[in-house]
Amino acid sequence: PPPTCIAACTFVDPIPFLLFKANVAVRFCYQPARSPLDQLVRYFVAEEIGVSYSLHRHFSWPHNVLDPRLLAGVPTAVVLSELDAFVPSEAVRRHLAHRAPHAAVHMLAGHAHSQFCVSKEGLRAVVDAILETDARVR
């Protein structure tokens, strides 16, 4: 049965769906940035002292994987960025198609990780995904 305390879920550039794959953690924690935006994400998120300490010392990777089957019965939207350097977007899309076919998956063409924050069309797509998911609750 679906969780009773969650009305709907929207995930944007989600890392937890494929944390069981080693390359996902390596991409976020160790891979050099491929663009200025990736460098900003790395500096302000991955290398921030509290986040870095938590990820490297106290983060139980297997316990933070999100099995999409747990979202069955919960209206769910997932927004992926096509050129994401941290999240293997196409692999996540395929994984969700197999494990959570009820999820509405949106791909932001030409966008990098978190680029929706500085892109009108990206932000609009995220807001639309949230509104569509909210409408499925009502």
mmCIF file of C-alpha atoms in Angstrom:
data_model
loop_
_atom_site.group_PDB
_atom_site.id
_atom_site.type_symbol
_atom_site.label_atom_id
_atom_site.label_comp_id
_atom_site.label_asym_id
_atom_site.label_seq_id
_atom_site.Cartn_x
_atom_site.Cartn_y
_atom_site.Cartn_z
ATOM 1 C CA PRO A 1 0.000 0.000 0.000
ATOM 2 C CA PRO A 2 1.157 3.584 -0.645
ATOM 3 C CA PRO A 3 2.463 5.642 2.270
ATOM 4 C CA THR A 4 -0.387 7.475 3.988
ATOM 5 C CA CYS A 5 1.611 10.531 5.039
ATOM 6 C CA ILE A 6 2.840 11.480 1.545
ATOM 7 C CA ALA A 7 0.358 13.069 -0.838
ATOM 8 C CA ALA A 8 2.747 13.449 -3.797
ATOM 9 C CA CYS A 9 6.446 13.604 -4.676
ATOM 10 C CA THR A 10 8.447 15.694 -7.121
ATOM 11 C CA PHE A 11 12.151 15.004 -7.601
ATOM 12 C CA VAL A 12 14.470 17.343 -9.496
ATOM 13 C CA ASP A 13 17.881 16.019 -10.616
ATOM 14 C CA PRO A 14 17.537 13.170 -8.085
ATOM 15 C CA ILE A 15 20.647 11.329 -6.971
ATOM 16 C CA PRO A 16 19.064 8.702 -4.625
ATOM 17 C CA PHE A 17 17.475 6.459 -7.276
ATOM 18 C CA LEU A 18 20.787 4.959 -8.452
ATOM 19 C CA LEU A 19 23.030 5.277 -5.385
ATOM 20 C CA PHE A 20 23.595 1.533 -5.541
ATOM 21 C CA LYS A 21 25.774 2.203 -8.615
ATOM 22 C CA ALA A 22 29.312 3.171 -7.612
ATOM 23 C CA ASN A 23 29.775 5.640 -10.470
ATOM 24 C CA VAL A 24 26.928 7.842 -9.150
ATOM 25 C CA ALA A 25 28.708 8.471 -5.847
ATOM 26 C CA VAL A 26 32.055 8.884 -7.611
ATOM 27 C CA ARG A 27 30.593 11.463 -10.024
ATOM 28 C CA PHE A 28 29.281 13.598 -7.178
ATOM 29 C CA CYS A 29 32.193 13.279 -4.748
ATOM 30 C CA TYR A 30 35.325 12.917 -6.868
ATOM 31 C CA GLN A 31 34.894 13.591 -10.580
ATOM 32 C CA PRO A 32 36.310 16.949 -11.724
ATOM 33 C CA ALA A 33 33.756 19.516 -12.856
ATOM 34 C CA ARG A 34 33.061 19.619 -16.597
ATOM 35 C CA SER A 35 31.521 23.094 -16.727
ATOM 36 C CA PRO A 36 31.379 26.316 -14.699
ATOM 37 C CA LEU A 37 27.931 25.366 -13.392
ATOM 38 C CA ASP A 38 29.225 21.953 -12.321
ATOM 39 C CA GLN A 39 32.080 23.732 -10.528
ATOM 40 C CA LEU A 40 29.581 25.914 -8.636
ATOM 41 C CA VAL A 41 27.563 22.866 -7.591
ATOM 42 C CA ARG A 42 30.739 21.089 -6.535
ATOM 43 C CA TYR A 43 32.007 24.072 -4.527
ATOM 44 C CA PHE A 44 28.767 25.045 -2.807
ATOM 45 C CA VAL A 45 27.348 21.543 -2.292
ATOM 46 C CA ALA A 46 29.790 18.630 -2.604
ATOM 47 C CA GLU A 47 32.790 20.424 -1.089
ATOM 48 C CA GLU A 48 30.915 22.406 1.562
ATOM 49 C CA ILE A 49 32.528 21.305 4.833
ATOM 50 C CA GLY A 50 29.401 19.900 6.481
ATOM 51 C CA VAL A 51 28.181 18.094 3.370
ATOM 52 C CA SER A 52 31.645 16.783 2.544
ATOM 53 C CA TYR A 53 32.179 15.498 6.081
ATOM 54 C CA SER A 54 28.777 13.814 6.108
ATOM 55 C CA LEU A 55 29.206 12.191 2.687
ATOM 56 C CA HIS A 56 32.726 10.956 3.362
ATOM 57 C CA ARG A 57 32.415 9.918 7.020
ATOM 58 C CA HIS A 58 28.823 9.370 8.103
ATOM 59 C CA PHE A 59 26.801 8.619 5.002
ATOM 60 C CA SER A 60 25.460 5.115 4.679
ATOM 61 C CA TRP A 61 25.157 4.857 0.905
ATOM 62 C CA PRO A 62 23.031 1.676 0.906
ATOM 63 C CA HIS A 63 20.576 3.180 3.402
ATOM 64 C CA ASN A 64 20.004 6.282 1.285
ATOM 65 C CA VAL A 65 19.020 4.562 -1.946
ATOM 66 C CA LEU A 66 15.416 5.305 -2.855
ATOM 67 C CA ASP A 67 13.663 2.280 -4.297
ATOM 68 C CA PRO A 68 11.075 3.756 -6.673
ATOM 69 C CA ARG A 69 8.729 0.852 -5.965
ATOM 70 C CA LEU A 70 8.119 2.482 -2.574
ATOM 71 C CA LEU A 71 6.393 5.311 -4.447
ATOM 72 C CA ALA A 72 3.719 3.036 -5.925
ATOM 73 C CA GLY A 73 0.341 4.688 -5.527
ATOM 74 C CA VAL A 74 1.892 8.093 -4.832
ATOM 75 C CA PRO A 75 1.599 10.688 -7.618
ATOM 76 C CA THR A 76 5.236 11.219 -8.593
ATOM 77 C CA ALA A 77 7.078 13.507 -10.988
ATOM 78 C CA VAL A 78 10.780 13.337 -11.767
ATOM 79 C CA VAL A 79 12.584 16.113 -13.629
ATOM 80 C CA LEU A 80 15.959 15.132 -15.088
ATOM 81 C CA SER A 81 18.605 17.253 -16.783
ATOM 82 C CA GLU A 82 19.852 15.774 -20.047
ATOM 83 C CA LEU A 83 23.489 16.889 -19.585
ATOM 84 C CA ASP A 84 23.729 16.210 -15.837
ATOM 85 C CA ALA A 85 27.319 15.491 -14.775
ATOM 86 C CA PHE A 86 26.252 13.915 -11.468
ATOM 87 C CA VAL A 87 23.015 12.065 -12.191
ATOM 88 C CA PRO A 88 23.057 9.590 -15.094
ATOM 89 C CA SER A 89 19.727 10.913 -16.375
ATOM 90 C CA GLU A 90 19.075 8.371 -19.106
ATOM 91 C CA ALA A 91 19.844 5.489 -16.736
ATOM 92 C CA VAL A 92 17.494 7.001 -14.131
ATOM 93 C CA ARG A 93 14.776 7.373 -16.784
ATOM 94 C CA ARG A 94 15.126 3.699 -17.779
ATOM 95 C CA HIS A 95 15.223 2.596 -14.122
ATOM 96 C CA LEU A 96 12.039 4.519 -13.329
ATOM 97 C CA ALA A 97 10.282 3.226 -16.452
ATOM 98 C CA HIS A 98 10.920 -0.299 -15.186
ATOM 99 C CA ARG A 99 10.479 0.206 -11.414
ATOM 100 C CA ALA A 100 7.977 3.111 -11.250
ATOM 101 C CA PRO A 101 5.979 3.238 -14.472
ATOM 102 C CA HIS A 102 3.425 5.486 -12.762
ATOM 103 C CA ALA A 103 6.000 8.290 -12.376
ATOM 104 C CA ALA A 104 5.835 11.187 -14.836
ATOM 105 C CA VAL A 105 9.421 11.671 -16.015
ATOM 106 C CA HIS A 106 10.433 14.934 -17.696
ATOM 107 C CA MET A 107 13.805 15.493 -19.369
ATOM 108 C CA LEU A 108 15.206 19.031 -19.602
ATOM 109 C CA ALA A 109 16.980 19.013 -22.973
ATOM 110 C CA GLY A 110 20.356 20.732 -22.979
ATOM 111 C CA HIS A 111 20.360 21.327 -19.211
ATOM 112 C CA ALA A 112 23.102 20.449 -16.720
ATOM 113 C CA HIS A 113 22.573 19.561 -13.052
ATOM 114 C CA SER A 114 20.660 22.372 -11.295
ATOM 115 C CA GLN A 115 20.644 24.518 -14.440
ATOM 116 C CA PHE A 116 16.870 24.873 -14.100
ATOM 117 C CA CYS A 117 17.656 27.405 -11.338
ATOM 118 C CA VAL A 118 19.079 29.841 -13.890
ATOM 119 C CA SER A 119 16.891 28.961 -16.879
ATOM 120 C CA LYS A 120 13.382 30.301 -17.480
ATOM 121 C CA GLU A 121 12.295 27.268 -19.482
ATOM 122 C CA GLY A 122 13.884 24.893 -16.971
ATOM 123 C CA LEU A 123 12.204 26.575 -14.022
ATOM 124 C CA ARG A 124 8.886 26.589 -15.883
ATOM 125 C CA ALA A 125 9.231 22.842 -16.536
ATOM 126 C CA VAL A 126 9.901 22.173 -12.843
ATOM 127 C CA VAL A 127 6.940 24.306 -11.740
ATOM 128 C CA ASP A 128 4.705 22.593 -14.333
ATOM 129 C CA ALA A 129 5.793 19.159 -13.062
ATOM 130 C CA ILE A 130 4.936 20.182 -9.496
ATOM 131 C CA LEU A 131 1.538 21.539 -10.538
ATOM 132 C CA GLU A 132 0.746 18.419 -12.614
ATOM 133 C CA THR A 133 1.629 16.184 -9.683
ATOM 134 C CA ASP A 134 -0.416 18.323 -7.313
ATOM 135 C CA ALA A 135 -3.395 18.109 -9.681
ATOM 136 C CA ARG A 136 -3.194 14.294 -9.558
ATOM 137 C CA VAL A 137 -3.685 14.459 -5.777
ATOM 138 C CA ARG A 138 -6.916 16.438 -5.936
#
